[in-house]
mmCIF file with all atom_site columns, C-alpha atoms in Angstrom:
data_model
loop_
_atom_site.group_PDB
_atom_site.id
_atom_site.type_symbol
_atom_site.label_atom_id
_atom_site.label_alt_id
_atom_site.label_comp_id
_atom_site.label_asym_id
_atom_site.label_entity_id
_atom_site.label_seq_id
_atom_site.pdbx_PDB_ins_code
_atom_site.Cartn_x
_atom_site.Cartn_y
_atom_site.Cartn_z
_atom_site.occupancy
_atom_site.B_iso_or_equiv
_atom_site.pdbx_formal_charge
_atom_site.auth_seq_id
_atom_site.auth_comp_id
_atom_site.auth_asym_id
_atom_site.auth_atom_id
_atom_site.pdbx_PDB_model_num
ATOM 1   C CA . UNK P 1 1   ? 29.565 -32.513 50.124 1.00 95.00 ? 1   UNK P CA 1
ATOM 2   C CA . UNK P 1 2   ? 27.881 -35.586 48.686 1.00 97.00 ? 2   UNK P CA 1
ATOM 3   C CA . UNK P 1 3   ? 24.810 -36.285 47.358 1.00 98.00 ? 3   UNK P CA 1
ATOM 4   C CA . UNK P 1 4   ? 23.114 -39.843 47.766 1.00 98.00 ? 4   UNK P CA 1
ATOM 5   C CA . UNK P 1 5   ? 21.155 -40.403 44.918 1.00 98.00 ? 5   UNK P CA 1
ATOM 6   C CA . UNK P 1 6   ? 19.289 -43.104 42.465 1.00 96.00 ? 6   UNK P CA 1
ATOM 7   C CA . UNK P 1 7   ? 18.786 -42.550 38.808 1.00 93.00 ? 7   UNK P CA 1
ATOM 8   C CA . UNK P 1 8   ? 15.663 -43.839 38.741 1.00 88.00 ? 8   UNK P CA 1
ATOM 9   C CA . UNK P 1 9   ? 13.642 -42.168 41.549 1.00 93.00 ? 9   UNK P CA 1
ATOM 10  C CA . UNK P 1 10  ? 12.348 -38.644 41.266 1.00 95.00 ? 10  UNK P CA 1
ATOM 11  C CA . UNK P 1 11  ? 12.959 -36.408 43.426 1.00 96.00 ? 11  UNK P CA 1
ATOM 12  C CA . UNK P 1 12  ? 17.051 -37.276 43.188 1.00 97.00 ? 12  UNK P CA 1
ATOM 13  C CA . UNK P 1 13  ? 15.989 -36.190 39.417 1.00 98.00 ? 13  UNK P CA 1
ATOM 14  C CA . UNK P 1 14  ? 14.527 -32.523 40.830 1.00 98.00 ? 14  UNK P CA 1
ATOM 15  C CA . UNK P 1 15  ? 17.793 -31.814 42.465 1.00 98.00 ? 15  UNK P CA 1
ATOM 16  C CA . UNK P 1 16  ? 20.013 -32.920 39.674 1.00 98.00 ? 16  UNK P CA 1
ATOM 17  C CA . UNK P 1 17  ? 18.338 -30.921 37.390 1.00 98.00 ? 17  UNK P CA 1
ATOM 18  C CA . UNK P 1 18  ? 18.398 -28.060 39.759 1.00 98.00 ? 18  UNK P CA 1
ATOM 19  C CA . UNK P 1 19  ? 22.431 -28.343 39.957 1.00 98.00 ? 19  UNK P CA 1
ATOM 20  C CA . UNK P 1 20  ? 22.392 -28.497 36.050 1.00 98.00 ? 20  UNK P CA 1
ATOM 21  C CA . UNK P 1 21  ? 20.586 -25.490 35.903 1.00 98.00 ? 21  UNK P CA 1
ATOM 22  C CA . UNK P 1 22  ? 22.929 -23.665 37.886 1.00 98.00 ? 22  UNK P CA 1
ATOM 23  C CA . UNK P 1 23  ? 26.268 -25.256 36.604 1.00 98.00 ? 23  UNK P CA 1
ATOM 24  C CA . UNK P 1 24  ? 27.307 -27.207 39.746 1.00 98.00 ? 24  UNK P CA 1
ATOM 25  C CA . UNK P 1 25  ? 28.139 -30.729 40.184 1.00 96.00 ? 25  UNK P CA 1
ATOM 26  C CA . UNK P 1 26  ? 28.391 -32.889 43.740 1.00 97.00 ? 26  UNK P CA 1
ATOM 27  C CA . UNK P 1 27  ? 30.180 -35.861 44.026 1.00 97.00 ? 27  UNK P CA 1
ATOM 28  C CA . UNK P 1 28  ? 27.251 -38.489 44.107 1.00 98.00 ? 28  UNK P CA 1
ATOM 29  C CA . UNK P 1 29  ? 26.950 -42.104 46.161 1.00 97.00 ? 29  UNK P CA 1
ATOM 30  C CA . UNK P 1 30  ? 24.103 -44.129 44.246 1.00 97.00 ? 30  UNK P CA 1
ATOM 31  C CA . UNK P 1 31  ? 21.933 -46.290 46.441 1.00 97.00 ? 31  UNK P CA 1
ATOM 32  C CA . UNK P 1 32  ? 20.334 -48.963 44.660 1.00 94.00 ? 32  UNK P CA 1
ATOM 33  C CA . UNK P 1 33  ? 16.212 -48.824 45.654 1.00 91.00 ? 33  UNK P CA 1
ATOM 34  C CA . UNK P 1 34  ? 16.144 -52.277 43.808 1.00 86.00 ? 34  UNK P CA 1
ATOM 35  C CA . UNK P 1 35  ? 17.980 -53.330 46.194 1.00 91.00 ? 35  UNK P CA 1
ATOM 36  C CA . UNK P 1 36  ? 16.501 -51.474 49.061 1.00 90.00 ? 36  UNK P CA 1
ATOM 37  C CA . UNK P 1 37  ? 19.705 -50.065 50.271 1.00 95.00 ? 37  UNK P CA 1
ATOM 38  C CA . UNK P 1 38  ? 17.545 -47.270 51.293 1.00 94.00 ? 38  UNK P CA 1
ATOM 39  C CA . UNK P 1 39  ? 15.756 -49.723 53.649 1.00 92.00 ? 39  UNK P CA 1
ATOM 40  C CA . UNK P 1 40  ? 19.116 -50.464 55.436 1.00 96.00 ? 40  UNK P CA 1
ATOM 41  C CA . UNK P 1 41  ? 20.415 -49.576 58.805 1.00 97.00 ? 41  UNK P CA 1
ATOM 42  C CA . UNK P 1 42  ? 23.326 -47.753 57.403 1.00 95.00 ? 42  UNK P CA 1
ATOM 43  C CA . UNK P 1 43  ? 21.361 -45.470 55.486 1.00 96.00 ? 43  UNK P CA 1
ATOM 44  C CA . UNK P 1 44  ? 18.239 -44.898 57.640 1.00 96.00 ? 44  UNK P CA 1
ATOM 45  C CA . UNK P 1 45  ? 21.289 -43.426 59.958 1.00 96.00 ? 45  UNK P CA 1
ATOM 46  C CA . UNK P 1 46  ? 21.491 -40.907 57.209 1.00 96.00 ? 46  UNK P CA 1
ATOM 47  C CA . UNK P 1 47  ? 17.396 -40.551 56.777 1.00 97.00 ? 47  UNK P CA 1
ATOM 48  C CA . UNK P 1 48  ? 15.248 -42.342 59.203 1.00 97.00 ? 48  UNK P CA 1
ATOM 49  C CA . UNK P 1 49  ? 12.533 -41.714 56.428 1.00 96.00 ? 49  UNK P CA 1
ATOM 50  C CA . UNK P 1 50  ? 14.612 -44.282 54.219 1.00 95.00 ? 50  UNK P CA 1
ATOM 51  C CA . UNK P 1 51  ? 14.295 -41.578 50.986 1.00 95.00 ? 51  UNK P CA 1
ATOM 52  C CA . UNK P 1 52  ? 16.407 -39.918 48.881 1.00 97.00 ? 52  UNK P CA 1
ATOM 53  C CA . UNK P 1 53  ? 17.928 -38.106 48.060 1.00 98.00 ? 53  UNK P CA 1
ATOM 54  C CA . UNK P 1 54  ? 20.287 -36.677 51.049 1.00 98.00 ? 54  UNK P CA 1
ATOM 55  C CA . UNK P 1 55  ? 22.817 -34.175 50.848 1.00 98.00 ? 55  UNK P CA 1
ATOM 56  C CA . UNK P 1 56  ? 25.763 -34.478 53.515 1.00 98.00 ? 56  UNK P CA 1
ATOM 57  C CA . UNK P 1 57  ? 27.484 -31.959 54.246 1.00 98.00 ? 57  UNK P CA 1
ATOM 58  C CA . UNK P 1 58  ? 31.343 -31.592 54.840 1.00 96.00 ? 58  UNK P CA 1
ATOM 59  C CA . UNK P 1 59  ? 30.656 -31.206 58.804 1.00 97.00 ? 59  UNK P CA 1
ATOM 60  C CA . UNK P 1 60  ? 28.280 -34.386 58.602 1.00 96.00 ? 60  UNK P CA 1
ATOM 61  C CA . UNK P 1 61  ? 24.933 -32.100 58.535 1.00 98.00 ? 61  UNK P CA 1
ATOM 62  C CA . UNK P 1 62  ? 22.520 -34.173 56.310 1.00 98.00 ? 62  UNK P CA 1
ATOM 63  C CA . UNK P 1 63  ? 19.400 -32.201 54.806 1.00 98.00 ? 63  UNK P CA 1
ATOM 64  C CA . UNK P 1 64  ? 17.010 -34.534 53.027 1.00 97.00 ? 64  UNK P CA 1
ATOM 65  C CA . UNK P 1 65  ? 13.716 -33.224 50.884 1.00 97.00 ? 65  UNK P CA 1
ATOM 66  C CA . UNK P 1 66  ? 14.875 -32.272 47.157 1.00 98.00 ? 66  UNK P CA 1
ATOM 67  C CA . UNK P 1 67  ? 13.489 -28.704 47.761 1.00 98.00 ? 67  UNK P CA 1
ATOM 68  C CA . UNK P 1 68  ? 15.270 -28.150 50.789 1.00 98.00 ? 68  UNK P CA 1
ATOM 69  C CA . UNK P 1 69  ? 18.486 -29.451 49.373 1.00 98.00 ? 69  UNK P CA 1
ATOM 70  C CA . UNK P 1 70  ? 17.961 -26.976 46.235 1.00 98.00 ? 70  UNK P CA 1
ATOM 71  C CA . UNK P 1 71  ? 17.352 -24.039 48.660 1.00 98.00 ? 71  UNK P CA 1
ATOM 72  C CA . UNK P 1 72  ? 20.174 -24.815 50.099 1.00 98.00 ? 72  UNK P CA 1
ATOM 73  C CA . UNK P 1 73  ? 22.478 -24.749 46.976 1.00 98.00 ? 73  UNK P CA 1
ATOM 74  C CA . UNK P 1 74  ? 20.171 -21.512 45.477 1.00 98.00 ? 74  UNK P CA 1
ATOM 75  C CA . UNK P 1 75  ? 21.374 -19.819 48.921 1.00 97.00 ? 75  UNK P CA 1
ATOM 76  C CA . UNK P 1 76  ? 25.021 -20.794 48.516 1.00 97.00 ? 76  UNK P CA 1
ATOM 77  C CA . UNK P 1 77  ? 24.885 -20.132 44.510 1.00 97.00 ? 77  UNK P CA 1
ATOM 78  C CA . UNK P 1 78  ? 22.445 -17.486 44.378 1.00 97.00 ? 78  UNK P CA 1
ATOM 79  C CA . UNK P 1 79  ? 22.776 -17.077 40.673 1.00 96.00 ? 79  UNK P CA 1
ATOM 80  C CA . UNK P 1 80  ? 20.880 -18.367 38.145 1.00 96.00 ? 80  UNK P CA 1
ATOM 81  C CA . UNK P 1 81  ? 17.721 -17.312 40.600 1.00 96.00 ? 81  UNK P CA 1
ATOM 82  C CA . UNK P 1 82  ? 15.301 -20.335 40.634 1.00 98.00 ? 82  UNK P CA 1
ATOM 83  C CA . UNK P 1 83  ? 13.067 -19.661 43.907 1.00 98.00 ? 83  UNK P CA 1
ATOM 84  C CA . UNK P 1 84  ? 12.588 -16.200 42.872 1.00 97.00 ? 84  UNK P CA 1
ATOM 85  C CA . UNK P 1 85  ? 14.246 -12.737 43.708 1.00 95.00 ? 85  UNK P CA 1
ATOM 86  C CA . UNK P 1 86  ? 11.228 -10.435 45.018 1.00 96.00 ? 86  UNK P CA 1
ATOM 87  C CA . UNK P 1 87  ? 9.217  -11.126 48.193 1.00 97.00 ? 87  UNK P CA 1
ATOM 88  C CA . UNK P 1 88  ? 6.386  -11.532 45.435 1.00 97.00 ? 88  UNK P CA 1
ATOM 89  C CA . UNK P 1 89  ? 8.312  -13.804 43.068 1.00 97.00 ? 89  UNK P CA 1
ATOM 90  C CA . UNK P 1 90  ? 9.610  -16.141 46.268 1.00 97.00 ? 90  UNK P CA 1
ATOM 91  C CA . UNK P 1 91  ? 6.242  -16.518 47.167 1.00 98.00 ? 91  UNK P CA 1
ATOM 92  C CA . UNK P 1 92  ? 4.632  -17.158 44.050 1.00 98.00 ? 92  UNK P CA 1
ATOM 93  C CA . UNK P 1 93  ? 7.217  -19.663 43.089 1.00 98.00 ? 93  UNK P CA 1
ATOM 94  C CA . UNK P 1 94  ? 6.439  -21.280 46.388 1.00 98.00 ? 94  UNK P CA 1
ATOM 95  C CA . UNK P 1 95  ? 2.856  -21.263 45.370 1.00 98.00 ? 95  UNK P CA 1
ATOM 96  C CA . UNK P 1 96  ? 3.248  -22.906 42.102 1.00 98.00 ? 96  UNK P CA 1
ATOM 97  C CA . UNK P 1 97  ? 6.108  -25.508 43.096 1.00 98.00 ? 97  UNK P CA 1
ATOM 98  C CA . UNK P 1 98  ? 3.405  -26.706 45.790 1.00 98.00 ? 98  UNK P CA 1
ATOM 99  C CA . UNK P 1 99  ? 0.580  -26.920 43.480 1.00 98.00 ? 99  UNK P CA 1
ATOM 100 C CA . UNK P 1 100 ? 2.638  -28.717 41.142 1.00 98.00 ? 100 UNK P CA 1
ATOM 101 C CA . UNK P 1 101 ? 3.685  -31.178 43.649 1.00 98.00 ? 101 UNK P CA 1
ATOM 102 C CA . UNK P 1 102 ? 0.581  -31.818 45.116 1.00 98.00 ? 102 UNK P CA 1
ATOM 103 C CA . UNK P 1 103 ? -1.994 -32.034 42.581 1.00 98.00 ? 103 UNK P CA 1
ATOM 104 C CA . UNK P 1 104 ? 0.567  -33.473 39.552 1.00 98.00 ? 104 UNK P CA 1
ATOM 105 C CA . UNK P 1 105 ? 3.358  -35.041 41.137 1.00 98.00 ? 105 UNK P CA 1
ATOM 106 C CA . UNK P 1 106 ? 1.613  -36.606 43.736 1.00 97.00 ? 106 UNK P CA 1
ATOM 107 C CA . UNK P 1 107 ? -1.217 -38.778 42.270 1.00 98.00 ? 107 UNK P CA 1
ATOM 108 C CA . UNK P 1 108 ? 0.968  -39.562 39.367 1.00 97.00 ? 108 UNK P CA 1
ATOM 109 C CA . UNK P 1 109 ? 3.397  -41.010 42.159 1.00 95.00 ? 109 UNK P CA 1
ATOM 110 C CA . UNK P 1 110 ? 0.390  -42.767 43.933 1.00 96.00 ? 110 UNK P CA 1
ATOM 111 C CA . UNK P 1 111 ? -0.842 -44.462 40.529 1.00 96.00 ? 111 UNK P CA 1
ATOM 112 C CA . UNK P 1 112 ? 2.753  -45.729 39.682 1.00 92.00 ? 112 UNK P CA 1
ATOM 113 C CA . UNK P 1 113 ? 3.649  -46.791 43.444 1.00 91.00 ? 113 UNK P CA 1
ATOM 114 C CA . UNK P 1 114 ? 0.633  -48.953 43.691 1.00 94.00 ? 114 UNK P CA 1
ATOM 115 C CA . UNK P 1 115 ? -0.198 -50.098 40.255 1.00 90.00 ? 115 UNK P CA 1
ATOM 116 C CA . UNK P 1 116 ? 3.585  -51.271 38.786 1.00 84.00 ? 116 UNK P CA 1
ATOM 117 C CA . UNK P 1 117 ? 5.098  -55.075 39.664 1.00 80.00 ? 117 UNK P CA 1
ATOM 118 C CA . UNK P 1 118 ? 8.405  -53.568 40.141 1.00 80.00 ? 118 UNK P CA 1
ATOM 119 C CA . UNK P 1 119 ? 6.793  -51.501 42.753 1.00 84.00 ? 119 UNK P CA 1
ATOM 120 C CA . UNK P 1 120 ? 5.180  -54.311 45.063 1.00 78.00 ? 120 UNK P CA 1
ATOM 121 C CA . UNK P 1 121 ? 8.819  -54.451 47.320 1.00 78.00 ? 121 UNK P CA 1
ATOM 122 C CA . UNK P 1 122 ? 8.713  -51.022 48.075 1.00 80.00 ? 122 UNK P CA 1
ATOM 123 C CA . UNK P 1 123 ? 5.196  -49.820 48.208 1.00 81.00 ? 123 UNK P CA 1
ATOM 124 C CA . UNK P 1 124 ? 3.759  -52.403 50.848 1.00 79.00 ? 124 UNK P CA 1
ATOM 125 C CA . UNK P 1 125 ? 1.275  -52.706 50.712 1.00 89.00 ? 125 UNK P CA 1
ATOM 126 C CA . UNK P 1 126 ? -0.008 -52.077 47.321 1.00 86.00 ? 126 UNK P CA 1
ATOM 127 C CA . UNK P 1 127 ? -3.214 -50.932 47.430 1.00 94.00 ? 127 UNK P CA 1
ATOM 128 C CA . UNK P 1 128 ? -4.654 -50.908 43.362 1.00 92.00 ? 128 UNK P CA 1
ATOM 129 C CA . UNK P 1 129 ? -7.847 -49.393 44.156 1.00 94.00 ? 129 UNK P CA 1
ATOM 130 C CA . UNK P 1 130 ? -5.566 -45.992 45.805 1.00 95.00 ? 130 UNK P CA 1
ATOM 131 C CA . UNK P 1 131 ? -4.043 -46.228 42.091 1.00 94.00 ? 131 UNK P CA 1
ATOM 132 C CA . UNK P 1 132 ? -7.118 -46.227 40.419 1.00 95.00 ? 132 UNK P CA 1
ATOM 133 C CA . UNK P 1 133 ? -8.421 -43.456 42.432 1.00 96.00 ? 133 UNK P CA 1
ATOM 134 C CA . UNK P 1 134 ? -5.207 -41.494 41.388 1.00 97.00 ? 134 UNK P CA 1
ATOM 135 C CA . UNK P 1 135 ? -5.218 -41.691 38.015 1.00 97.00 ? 135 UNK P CA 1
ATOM 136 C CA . UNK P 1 136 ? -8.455 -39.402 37.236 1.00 97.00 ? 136 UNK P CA 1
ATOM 137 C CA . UNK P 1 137 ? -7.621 -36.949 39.603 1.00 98.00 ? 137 UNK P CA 1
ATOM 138 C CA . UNK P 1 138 ? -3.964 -36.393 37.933 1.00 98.00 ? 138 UNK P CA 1
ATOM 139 C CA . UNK P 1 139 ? -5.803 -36.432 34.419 1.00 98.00 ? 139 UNK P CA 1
ATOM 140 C CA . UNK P 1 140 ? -8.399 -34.031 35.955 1.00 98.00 ? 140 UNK P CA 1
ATOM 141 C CA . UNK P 1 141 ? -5.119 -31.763 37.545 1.00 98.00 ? 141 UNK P CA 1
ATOM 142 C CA . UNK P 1 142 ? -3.519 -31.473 34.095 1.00 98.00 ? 142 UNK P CA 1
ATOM 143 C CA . UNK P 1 143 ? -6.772 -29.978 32.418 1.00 98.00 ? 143 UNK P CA 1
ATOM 144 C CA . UNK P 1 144 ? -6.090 -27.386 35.230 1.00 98.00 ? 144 UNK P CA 1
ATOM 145 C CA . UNK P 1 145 ? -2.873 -27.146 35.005 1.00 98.00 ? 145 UNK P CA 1
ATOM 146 C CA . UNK P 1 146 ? -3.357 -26.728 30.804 1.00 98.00 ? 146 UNK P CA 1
ATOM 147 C CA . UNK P 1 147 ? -5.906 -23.608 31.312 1.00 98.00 ? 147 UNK P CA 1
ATOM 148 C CA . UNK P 1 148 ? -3.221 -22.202 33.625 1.00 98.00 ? 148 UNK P CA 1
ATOM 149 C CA . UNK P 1 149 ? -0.435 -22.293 30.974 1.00 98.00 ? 149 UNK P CA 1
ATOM 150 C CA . UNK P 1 150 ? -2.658 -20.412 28.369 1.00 97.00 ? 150 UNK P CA 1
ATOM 151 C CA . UNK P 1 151 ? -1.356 -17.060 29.260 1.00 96.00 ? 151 UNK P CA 1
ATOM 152 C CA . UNK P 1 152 ? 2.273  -17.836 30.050 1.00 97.00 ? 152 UNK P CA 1
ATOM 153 C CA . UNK P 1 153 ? 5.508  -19.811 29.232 1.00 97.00 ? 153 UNK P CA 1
ATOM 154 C CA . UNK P 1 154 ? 6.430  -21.295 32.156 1.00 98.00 ? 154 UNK P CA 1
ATOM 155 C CA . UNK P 1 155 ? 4.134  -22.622 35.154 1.00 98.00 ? 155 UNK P CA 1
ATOM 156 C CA . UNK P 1 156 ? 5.127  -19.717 37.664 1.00 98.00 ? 156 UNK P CA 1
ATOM 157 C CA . UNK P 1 157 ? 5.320  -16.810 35.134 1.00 95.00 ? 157 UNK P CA 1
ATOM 158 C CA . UNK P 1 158 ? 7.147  -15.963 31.869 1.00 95.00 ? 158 UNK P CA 1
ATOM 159 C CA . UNK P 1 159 ? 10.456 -17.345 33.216 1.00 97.00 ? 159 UNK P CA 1
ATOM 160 C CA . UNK P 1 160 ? 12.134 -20.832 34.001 1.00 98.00 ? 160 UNK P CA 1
ATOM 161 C CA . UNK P 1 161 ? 12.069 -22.135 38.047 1.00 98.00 ? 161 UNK P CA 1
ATOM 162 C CA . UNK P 1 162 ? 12.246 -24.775 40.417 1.00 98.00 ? 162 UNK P CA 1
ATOM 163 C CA . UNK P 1 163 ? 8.171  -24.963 39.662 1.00 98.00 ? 163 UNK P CA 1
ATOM 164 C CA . UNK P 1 164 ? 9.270  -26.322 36.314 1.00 98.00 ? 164 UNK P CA 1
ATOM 165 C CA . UNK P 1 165 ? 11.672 -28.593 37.436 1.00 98.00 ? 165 UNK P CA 1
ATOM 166 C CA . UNK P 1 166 ? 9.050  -30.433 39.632 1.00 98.00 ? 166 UNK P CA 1
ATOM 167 C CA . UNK P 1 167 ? 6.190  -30.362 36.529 1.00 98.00 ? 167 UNK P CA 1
ATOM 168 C CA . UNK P 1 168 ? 8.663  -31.806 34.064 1.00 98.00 ? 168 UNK P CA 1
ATOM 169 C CA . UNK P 1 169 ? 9.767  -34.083 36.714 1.00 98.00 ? 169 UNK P CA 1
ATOM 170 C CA . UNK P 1 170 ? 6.353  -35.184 36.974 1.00 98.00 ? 170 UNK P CA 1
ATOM 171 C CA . UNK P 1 171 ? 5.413  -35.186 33.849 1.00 98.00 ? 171 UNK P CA 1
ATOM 172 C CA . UNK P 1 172 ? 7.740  -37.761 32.871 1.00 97.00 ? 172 UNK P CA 1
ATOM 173 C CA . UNK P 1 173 ? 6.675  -39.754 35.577 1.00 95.00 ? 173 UNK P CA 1
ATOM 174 C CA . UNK P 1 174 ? 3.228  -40.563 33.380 1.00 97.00 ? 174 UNK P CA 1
ATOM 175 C CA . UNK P 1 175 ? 4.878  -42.948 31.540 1.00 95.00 ? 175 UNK P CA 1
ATOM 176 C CA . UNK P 1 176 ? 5.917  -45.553 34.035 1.00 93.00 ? 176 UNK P CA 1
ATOM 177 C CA . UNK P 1 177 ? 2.809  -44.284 35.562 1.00 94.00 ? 177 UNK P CA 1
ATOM 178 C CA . UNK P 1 178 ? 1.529  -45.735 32.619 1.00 95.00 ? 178 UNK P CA 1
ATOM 179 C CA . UNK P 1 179 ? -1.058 -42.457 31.887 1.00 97.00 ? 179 UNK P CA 1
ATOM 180 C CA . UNK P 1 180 ? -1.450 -40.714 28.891 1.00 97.00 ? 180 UNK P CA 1
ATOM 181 C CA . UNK P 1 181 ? -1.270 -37.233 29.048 1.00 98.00 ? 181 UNK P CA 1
ATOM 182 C CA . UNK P 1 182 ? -4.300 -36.141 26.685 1.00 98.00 ? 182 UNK P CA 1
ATOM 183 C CA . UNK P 1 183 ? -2.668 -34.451 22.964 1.00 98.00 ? 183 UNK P CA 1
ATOM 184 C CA . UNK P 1 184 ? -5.956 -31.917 23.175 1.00 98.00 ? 184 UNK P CA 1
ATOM 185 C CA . UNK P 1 185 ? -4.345 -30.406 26.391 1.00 98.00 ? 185 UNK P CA 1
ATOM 186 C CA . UNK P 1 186 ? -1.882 -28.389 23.758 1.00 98.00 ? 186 UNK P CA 1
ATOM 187 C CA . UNK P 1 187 ? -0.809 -25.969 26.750 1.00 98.00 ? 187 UNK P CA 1
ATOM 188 C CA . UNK P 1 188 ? 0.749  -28.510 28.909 1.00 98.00 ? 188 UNK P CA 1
ATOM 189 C CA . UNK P 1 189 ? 2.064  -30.354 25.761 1.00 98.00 ? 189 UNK P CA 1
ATOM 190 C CA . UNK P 1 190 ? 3.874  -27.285 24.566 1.00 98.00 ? 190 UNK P CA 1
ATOM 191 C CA . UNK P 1 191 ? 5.143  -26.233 28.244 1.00 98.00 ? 191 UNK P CA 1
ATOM 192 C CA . UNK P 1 192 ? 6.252  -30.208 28.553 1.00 98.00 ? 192 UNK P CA 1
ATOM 193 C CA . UNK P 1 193 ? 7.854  -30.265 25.431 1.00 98.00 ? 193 UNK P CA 1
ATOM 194 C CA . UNK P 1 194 ? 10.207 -27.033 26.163 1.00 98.00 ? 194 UNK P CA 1
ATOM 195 C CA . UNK P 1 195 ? 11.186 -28.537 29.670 1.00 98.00 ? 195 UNK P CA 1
ATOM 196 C CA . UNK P 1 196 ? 12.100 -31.589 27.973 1.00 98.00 ? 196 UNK P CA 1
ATOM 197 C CA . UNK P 1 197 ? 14.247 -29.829 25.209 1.00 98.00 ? 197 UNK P CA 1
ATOM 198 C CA . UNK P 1 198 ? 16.465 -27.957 28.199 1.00 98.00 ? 198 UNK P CA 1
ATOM 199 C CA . UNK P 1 199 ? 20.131 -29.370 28.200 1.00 98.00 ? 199 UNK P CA 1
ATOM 200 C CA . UNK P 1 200 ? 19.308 -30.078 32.065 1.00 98.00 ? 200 UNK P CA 1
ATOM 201 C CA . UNK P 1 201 ? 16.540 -32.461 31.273 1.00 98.00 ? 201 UNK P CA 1
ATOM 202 C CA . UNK P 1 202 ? 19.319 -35.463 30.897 1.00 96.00 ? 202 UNK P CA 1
ATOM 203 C CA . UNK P 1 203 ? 20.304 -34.777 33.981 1.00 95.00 ? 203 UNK P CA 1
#
């Protein structure tokens, strides 16, 4: 297998973490977004979508989409269980890795993809006002996401998933985002903070 990946993208961040979380390493071919190498004919033959990251398997099979890569390796390596082990657990991790995505990941995205120079190339075109629009509705998200931490440790229930990967993923993503996350929201702070401290953070 090999994973295509870019250190500075997140979602090839989600799975990386996920694979440090359960020990495993894949041989990894870097495409350079700078350069859009994902915008070239060799790799849209990979991912017509032109994102990463892709996993290729040794047959040739590509699956794209960080979460369907990581079910794939939580199938093959069951063990550290990050999609949950119940019926009830799988589908409140679902529940809580889409919320998390949606209303947190995804406006942060939106503000940083059409508000940052360094974005112009790839988000075309960059539409500001979308940016603007973003940026109270992820502030709004995290008060939500705060009251919602008040009674646990982690986002999907007292232990560590691939929820958490995605909130610390986008988390992180506020500051090229360029968005404070308020210090009175001391729920997400503290939840932030522990995600941060894991050894698969630097991944």
């Amino acid at each position: 297998m090999k994973l295509y990946n870019s250190n500075f993208a997140p979602n090839p961040r989600r799975v990386r973490i996920f694979l440090a979380e359960k020990g495993l390493s894949i041989p990894r071919v870097e495409v350079d977004l700078g350069k859009l190498e994902h915008k070239t004919a060799e790799f849209s033959a990979l991912n017509p979508f032109q994102t990463i990251p892709v996993l290729e398997l040794d047959d040739g099979t590509k699956i794209s989409e960080s979460i369907a890569i990581c079910r794939y390796v939580e199938e093959l390596h069951p063990e550290p269980n990050l999609f949950g082990a119940t019926p009830l657990e799988r589908a409140t991790v679902e529940m809580w890795q889409r919320r998390v995505e949606l209303h947190l990941m995804l406006p942060i995205a939106q503000v940083m993809r059409h508000s940052h120079p360094h974005m112009a190339q790839m988000e075309d075109p960059q539409i500001p006002d979308w940016a603007a629009a973003n940026r109270p509705r992820a502030l709004r998200n995290m008060l939500i996401f705060d009251g919602v931490l008040s009674d646990r440790l982690f986002i999907a229930g007292d232990r560590f998933t691939v929820a958490d990967i995605t909130g610390l993923v986008a988390l992180d993503f506020t500051r090229p985002a360029r968005i404070a996350i308020p210090a009175e929201l001391g729920n997400l702070n503290r939840w932030f903070a522990e995600l941060k401290a894991r050894p698969s953070a630097a991944a």
